[in-house]
Tab-separated table of C-alpha atoms and ligand atoms in Angstrom:
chain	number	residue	atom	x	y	z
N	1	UNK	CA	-29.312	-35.961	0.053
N	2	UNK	CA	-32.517	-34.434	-0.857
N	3	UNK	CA	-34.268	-35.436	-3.705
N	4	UNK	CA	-35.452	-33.265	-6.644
N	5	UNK	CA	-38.558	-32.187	-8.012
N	6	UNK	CA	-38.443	-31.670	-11.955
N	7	UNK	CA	-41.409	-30.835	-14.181
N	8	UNK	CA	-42.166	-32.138	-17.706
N	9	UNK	CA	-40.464	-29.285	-18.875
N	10	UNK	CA	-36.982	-30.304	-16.994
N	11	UNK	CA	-37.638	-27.523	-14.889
N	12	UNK	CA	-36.340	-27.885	-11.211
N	13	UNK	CA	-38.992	-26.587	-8.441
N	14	UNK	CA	-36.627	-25.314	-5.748
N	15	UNK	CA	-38.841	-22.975	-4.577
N	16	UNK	CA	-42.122	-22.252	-2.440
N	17	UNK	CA	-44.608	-18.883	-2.484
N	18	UNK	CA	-46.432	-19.757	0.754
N	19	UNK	CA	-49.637	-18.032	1.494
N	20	UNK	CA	-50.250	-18.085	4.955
N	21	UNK	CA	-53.742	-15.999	4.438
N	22	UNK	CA	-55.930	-14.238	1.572
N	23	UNK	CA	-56.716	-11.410	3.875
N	24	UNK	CA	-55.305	-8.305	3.180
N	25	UNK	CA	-55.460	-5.054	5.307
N	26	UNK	CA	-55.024	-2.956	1.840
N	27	UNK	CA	-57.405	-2.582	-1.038
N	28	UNK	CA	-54.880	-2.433	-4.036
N	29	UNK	CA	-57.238	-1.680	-7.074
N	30	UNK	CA	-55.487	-3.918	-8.998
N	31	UNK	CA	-56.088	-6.640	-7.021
N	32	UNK	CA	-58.664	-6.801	-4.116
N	33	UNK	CA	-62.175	-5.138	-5.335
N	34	UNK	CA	-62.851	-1.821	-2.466
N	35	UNK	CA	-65.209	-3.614	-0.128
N	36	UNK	CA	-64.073	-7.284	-0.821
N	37	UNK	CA	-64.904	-9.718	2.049
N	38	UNK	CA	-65.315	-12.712	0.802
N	39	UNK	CA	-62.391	-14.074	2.304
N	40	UNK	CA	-61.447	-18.017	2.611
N	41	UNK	CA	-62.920	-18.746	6.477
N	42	UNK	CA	-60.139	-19.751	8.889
N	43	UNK	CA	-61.133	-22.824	10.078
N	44	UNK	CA	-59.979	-23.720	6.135
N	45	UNK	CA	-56.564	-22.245	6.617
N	46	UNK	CA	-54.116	-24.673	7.106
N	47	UNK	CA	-52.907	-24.659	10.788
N	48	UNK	CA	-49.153	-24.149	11.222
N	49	UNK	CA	-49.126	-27.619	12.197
N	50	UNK	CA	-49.842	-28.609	8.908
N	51	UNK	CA	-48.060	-26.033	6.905
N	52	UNK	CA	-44.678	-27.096	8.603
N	53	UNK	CA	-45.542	-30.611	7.704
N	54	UNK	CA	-45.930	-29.977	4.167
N	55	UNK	CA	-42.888	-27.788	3.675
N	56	UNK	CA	-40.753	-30.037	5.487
N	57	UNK	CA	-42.142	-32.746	2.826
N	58	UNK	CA	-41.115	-29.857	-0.009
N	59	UNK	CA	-37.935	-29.530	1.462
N	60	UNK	CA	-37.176	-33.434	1.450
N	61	UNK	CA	-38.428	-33.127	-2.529
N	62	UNK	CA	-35.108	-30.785	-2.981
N	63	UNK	CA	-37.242	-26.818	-2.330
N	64	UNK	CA	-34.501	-25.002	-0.396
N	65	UNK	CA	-35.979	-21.334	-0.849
N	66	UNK	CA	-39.484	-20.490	0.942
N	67	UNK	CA	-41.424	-16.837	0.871
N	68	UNK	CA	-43.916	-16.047	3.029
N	69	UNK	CA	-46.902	-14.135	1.190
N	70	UNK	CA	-50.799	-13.412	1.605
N	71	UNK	CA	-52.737	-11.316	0.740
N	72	UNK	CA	-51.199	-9.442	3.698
N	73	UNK	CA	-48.764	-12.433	5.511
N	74	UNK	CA	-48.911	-9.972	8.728
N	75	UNK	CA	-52.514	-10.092	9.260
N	76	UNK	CA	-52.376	-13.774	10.025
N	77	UNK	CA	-51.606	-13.950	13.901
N	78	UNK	CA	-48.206	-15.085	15.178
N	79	UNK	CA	-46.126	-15.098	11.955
N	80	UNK	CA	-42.750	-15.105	13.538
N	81	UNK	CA	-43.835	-18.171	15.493
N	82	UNK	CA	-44.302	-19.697	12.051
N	83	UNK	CA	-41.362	-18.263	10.543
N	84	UNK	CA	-39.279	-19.740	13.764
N	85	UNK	CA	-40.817	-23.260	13.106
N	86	UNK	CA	-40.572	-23.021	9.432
N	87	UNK	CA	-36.687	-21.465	9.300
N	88	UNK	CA	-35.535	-24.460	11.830
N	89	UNK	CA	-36.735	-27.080	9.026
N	90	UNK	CA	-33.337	-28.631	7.608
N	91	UNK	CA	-32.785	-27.882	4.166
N	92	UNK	CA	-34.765	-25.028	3.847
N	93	UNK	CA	-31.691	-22.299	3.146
N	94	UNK	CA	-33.944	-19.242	2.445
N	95	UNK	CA	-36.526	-17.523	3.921
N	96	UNK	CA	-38.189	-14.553	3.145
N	97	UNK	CA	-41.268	-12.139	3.436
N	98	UNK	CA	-43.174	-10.287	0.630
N	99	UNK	CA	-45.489	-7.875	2.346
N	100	UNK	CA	-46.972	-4.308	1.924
N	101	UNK	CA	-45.185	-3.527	5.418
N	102	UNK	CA	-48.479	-1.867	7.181
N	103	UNK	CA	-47.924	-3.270	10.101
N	104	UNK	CA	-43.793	-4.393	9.788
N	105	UNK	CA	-43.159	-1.737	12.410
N	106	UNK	CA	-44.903	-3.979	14.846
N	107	UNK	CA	-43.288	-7.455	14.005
N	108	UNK	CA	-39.848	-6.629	11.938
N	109	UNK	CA	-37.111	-7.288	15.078
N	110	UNK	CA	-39.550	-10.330	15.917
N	111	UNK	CA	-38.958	-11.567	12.247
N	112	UNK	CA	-35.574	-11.380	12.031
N	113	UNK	CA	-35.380	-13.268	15.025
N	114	UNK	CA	-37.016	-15.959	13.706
N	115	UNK	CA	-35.187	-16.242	10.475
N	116	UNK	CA	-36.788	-14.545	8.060
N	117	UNK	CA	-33.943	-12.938	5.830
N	118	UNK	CA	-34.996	-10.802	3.289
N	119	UNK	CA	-38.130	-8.734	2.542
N	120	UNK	CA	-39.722	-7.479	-0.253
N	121	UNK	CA	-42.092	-4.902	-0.017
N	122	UNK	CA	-44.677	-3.591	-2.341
N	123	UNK	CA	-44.561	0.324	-2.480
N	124	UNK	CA	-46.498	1.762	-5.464
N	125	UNK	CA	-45.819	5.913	-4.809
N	126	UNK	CA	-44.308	7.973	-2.564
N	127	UNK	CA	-47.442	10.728	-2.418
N	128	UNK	CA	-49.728	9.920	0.179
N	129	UNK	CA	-52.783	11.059	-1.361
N	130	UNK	CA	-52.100	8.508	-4.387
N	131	UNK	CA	-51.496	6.355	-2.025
N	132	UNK	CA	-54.635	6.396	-0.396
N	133	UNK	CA	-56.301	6.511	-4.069
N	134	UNK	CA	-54.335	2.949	-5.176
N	135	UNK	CA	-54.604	1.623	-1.727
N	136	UNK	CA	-57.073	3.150	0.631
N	137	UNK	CA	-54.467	2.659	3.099
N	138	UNK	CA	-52.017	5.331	4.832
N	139	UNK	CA	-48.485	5.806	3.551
N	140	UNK	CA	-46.380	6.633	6.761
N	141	UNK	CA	-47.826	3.418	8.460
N	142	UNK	CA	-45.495	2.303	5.166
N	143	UNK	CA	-42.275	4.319	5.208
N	144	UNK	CA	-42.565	3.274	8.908
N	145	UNK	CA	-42.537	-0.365	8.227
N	146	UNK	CA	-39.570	-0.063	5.744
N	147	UNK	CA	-37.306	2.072	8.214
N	148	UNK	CA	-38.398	-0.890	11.159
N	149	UNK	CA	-37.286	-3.189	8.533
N	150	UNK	CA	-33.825	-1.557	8.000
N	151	UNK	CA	-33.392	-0.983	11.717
N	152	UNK	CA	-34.123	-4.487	12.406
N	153	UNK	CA	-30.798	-5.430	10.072
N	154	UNK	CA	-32.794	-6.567	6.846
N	155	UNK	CA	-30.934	-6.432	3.863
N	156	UNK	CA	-31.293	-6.055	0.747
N	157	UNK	CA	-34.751	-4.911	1.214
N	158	UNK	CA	-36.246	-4.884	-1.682
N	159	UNK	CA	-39.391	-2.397	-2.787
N	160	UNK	CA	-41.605	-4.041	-5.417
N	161	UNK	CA	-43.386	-1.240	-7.802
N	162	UNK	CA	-46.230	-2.132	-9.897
N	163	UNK	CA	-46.417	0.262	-12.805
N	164	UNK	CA	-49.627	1.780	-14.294
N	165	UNK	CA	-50.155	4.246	-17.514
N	166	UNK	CA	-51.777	7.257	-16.041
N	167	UNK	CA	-51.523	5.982	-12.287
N	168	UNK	CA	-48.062	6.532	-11.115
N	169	UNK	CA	-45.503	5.722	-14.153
N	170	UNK	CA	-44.641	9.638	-13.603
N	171	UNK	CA	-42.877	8.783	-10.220
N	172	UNK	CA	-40.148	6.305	-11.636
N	173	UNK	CA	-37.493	8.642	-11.299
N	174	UNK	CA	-38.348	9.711	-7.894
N	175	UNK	CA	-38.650	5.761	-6.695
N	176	UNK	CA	-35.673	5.115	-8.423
N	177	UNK	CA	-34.083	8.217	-6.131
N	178	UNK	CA	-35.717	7.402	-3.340
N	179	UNK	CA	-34.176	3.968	-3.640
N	180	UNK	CA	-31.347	5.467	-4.270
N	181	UNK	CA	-30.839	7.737	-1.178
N	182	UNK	CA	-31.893	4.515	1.291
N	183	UNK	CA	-29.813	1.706	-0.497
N	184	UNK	CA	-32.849	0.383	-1.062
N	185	UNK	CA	-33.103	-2.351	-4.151
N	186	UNK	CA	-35.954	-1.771	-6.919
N	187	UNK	CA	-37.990	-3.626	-8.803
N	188	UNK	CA	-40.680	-2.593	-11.376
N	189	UNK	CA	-43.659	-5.164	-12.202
N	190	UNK	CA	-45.983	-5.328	-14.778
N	191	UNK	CA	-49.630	-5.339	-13.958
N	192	UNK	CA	-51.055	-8.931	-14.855
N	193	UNK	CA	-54.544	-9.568	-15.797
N	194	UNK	CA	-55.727	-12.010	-12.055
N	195	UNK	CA	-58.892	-11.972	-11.346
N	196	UNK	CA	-61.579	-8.727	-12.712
N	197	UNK	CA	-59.352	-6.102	-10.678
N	198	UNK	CA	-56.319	-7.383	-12.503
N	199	UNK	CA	-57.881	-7.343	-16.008
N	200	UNK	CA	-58.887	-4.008	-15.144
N	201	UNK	CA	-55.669	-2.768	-13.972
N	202	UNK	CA	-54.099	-4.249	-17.286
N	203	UNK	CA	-55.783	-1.491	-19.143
N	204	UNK	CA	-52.940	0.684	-18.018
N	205	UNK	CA	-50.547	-1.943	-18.608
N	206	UNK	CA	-47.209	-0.527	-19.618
N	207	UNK	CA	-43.881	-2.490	-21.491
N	208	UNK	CA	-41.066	-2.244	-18.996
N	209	UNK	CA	-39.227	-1.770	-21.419
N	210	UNK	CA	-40.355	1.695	-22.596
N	211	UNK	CA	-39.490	2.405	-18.885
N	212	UNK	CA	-35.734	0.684	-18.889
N	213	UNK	CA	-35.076	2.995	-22.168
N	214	UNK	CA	-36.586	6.148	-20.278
N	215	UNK	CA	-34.709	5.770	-17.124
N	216	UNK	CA	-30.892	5.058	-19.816
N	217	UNK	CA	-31.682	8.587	-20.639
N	218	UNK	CA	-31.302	9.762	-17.360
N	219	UNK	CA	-29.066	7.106	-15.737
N	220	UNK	CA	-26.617	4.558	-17.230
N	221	UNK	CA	-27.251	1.304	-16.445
N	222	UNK	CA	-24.866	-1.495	-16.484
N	223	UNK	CA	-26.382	-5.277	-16.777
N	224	UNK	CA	-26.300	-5.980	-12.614
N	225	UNK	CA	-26.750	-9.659	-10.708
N	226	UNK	CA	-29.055	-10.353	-7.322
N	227	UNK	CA	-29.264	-13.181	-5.288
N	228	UNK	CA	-32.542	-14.921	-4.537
N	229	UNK	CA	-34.747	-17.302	-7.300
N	230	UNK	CA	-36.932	-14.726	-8.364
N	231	UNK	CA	-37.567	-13.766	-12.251
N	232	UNK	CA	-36.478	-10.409	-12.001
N	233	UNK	CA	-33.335	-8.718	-14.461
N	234	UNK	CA	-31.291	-6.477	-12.772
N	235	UNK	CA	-29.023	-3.454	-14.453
N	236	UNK	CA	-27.406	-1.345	-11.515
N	237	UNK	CA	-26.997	2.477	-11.596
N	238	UNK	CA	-23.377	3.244	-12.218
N	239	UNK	CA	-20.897	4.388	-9.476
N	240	UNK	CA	-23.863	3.175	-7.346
N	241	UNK	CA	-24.671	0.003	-5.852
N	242	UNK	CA	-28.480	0.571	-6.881
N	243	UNK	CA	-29.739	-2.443	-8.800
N	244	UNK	CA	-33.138	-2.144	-10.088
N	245	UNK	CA	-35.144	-5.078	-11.460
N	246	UNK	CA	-37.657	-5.739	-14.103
N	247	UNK	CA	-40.627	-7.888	-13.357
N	248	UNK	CA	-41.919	-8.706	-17.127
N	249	UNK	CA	-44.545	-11.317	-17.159
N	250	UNK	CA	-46.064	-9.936	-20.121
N	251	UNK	CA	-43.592	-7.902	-22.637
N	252	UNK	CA	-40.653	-10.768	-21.732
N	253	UNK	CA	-41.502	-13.755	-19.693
N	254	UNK	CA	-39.895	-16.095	-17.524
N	255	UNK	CA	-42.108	-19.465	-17.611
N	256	UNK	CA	-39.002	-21.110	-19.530
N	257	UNK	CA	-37.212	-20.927	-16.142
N	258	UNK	CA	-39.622	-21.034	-13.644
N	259	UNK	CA	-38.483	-22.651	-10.598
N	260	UNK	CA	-41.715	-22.162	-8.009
N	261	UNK	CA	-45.185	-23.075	-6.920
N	262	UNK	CA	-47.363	-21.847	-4.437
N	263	UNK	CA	-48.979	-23.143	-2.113
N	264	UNK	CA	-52.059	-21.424	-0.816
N	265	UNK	CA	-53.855	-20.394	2.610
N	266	UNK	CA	-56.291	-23.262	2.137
N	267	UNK	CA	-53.637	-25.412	1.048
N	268	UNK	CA	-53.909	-25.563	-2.304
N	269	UNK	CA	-50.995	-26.004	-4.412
N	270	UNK	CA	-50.979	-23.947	-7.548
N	271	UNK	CA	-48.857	-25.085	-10.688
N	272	UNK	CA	-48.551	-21.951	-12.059
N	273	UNK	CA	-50.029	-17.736	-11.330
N	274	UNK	CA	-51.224	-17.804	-14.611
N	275	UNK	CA	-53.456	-21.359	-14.989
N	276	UNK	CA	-55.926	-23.106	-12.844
N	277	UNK	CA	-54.055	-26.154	-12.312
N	278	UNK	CA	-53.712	-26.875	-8.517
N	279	UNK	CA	-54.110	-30.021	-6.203
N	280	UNK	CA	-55.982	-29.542	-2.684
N	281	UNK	CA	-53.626	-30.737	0.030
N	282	UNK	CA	-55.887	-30.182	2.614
N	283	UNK	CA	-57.780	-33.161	2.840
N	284	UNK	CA	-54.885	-35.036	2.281
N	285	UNK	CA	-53.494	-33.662	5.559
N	286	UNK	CA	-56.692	-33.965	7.139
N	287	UNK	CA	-57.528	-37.549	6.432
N	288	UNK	CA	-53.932	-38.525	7.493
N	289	UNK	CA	-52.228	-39.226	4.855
N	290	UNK	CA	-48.217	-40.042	5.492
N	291	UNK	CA	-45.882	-37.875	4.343
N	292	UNK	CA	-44.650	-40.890	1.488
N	293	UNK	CA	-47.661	-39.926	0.344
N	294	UNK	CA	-47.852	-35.997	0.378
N	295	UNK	CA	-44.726	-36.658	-1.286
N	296	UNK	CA	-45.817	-38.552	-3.867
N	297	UNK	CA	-49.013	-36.786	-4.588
N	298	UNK	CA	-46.789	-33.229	-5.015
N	299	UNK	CA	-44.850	-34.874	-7.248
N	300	UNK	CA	-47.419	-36.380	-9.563
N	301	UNK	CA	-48.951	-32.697	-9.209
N	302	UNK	CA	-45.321	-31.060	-10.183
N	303	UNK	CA	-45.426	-33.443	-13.327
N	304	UNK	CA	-48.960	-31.406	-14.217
N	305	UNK	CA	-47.204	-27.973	-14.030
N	306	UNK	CA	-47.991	-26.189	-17.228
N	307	UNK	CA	-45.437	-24.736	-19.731
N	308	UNK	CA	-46.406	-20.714	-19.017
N	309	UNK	CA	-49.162	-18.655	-19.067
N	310	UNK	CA	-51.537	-17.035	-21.156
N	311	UNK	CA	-52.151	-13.858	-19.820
N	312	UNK	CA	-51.499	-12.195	-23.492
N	313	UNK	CA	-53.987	-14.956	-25.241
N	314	UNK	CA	-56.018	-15.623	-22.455
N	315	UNK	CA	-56.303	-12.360	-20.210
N	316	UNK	CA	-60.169	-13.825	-19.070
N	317	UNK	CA	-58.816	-17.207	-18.242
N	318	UNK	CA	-57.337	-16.569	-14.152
N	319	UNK	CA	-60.291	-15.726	-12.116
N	320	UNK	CA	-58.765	-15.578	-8.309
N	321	UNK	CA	-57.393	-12.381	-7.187
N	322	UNK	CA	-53.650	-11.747	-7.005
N	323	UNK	CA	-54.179	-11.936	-3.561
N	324	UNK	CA	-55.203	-15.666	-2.927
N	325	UNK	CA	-52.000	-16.609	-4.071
N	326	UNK	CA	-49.922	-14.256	-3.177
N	327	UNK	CA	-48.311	-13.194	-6.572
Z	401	SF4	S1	-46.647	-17.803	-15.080
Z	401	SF4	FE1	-46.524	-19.909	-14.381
Z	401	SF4	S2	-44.898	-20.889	-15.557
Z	401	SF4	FE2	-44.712	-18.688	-15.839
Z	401	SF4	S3	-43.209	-18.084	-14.324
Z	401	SF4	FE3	-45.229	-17.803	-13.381
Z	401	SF4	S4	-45.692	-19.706	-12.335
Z	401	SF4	FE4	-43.980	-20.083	-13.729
């Protein structure tokens, strides 16, 4: 029987947002600078080696669910190799893939293959010239990705929209019938203030729930349900089996429930998106500790999870980017 992992707060940590690299083949504005290299230097990543050692020790602590994340988790070499070793670990019931699905054409069938089960991917607008303008990247290398992902048997696939006053909150309609026509689930996100690109994104920061009340114009919505540990709230289209979700770290959050930490591509573990506290596994892998005592130094780190964040009072206080944990 596994044992548990329970934070001050009586919250249960059954889950694990793995970065397996900060390096990103996008340029999101709200969240990597245009330009940004300063990237964490491999030989600090851990190895899969050591990533499979410490979520098998999170999986013995009672963490069932794992996501694979970046930056962009397909620029790191071999992923489904990973995903194989990770989705054989006893105990670990879920495992999924958050990704901007660039290169998913490539590596979806491979994925599957290995494991992986669901996928989430982050698709801002469906015109390629804003596209280009919130990514510098190339749309169809997208829609590509997400019809490699359906082919390959993933379901629900799940597209992840981050909505911005001015940038793209005119196409929520259109996502939500673009979802629509693929059987696609949705999910809209509020920008959070990570890092300078994130504080600058949150000046077009809008309540999701102006958004919910625009769309009940148009559609009716009936509360709806989704599996998986994430914070989202679902209504579903009726006489459709479209469920969209709401992502509302700022107008409504989730803290009092929150079931995750992350664990980063330099192995730190972070307590919690919106604070600094974090424990560097790294060297504790490195100098050989036992896996007693990995276990015992998550746990002591668990007990130091904060109660929430403070991205309303404190929108200076995160300075990483979005994409050095992963979201
Ligand atoms: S901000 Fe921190 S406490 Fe709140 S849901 Fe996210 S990780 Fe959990």
């Amino acid at each position: 029987m596994a044992d548990t992992l329970v934070d001050r707060y009586q919250r249960r940590i059954e889950y694990v947002r793995l970065s397996v690299t900060d390096r990103c083949d996008l340029r999101c504005f709200y969240c990597l600078p245009r330009g940004y290299r300063d990237f964490e230097t491999p030989e600090h990543w851990l190895t899969f080696d050591e990533i499979e050692r410490v979520v098998a020790v999170f999986t013995r602590l009672g963490v069932h669910r794992v996501r694979l994340t970046g930056g962009e988790p397909l620029v790191r070499h071999d992923l489904p190799v990973l995903a194989a070793r990770l989705a054989a670990l006893p105990g670990l019931e879920d495992l999924s893939l958050s990704t901007n699905a660039t290169r998913l054409a490539r590596h979806a069938e491979a994925l599957r293959r290995a494991g992986v089960r669901r996928v989430n991917i982050s698709l801002d607008t469906l015109d390629p010239a804003r596209f280009r303008a919130i990514t510098g990247g190339r749309l169809e290398k997208v829609l590509e990705g997400i019809e490699a992902a359906r082919a390959a048997g993933f379901a629900p696939i799940k597209i992840n929209m981050v909505v911005m006053r001015g940038v793209n909150d005119d196409e929520v309609e259109a996502m939500v019938e673009f979802c629509l026509a693929h059987g696609f689930t949705l999910r809209f996100i509020e920008t959070m203030p990570m890092g300078e690109t994130g504080r600058h994104a949150s000046d077009r920061y809008i309540d999701l729930e102006t958004i919910r009340r625009r769309l009940a114009r148009r559609f009716e919505l009936l509360p709806g349900m989704m599996p998986g540990g994430g914070p989202a709230r679902y209504v579903q289209v009726a006489g459709t089996d479209l469920r969209i979700g709401f992502i509302t770290p700022i107008s409504r959050h989730f803290c009092a429930t929150c079931n995750r930490v992350r664990l980063s591509a330099d192995g730190t573990l972070h307590l919690c998106l919106g604070q600094e506290h974090s424990l560097p596994l790294r060297p504790l892998l490195r100098d050989g500790a036992s896996d007693a005592e990995l276990a015992a130094a998550i746990r002591a780190a668990v007990a130091r999870k904060p109660e929430r964040h403070e991205f309303r009072e404190r929108p200076e206080k995160v300075v990483r980017f979005m994409s050095m944990t992963g979201g």
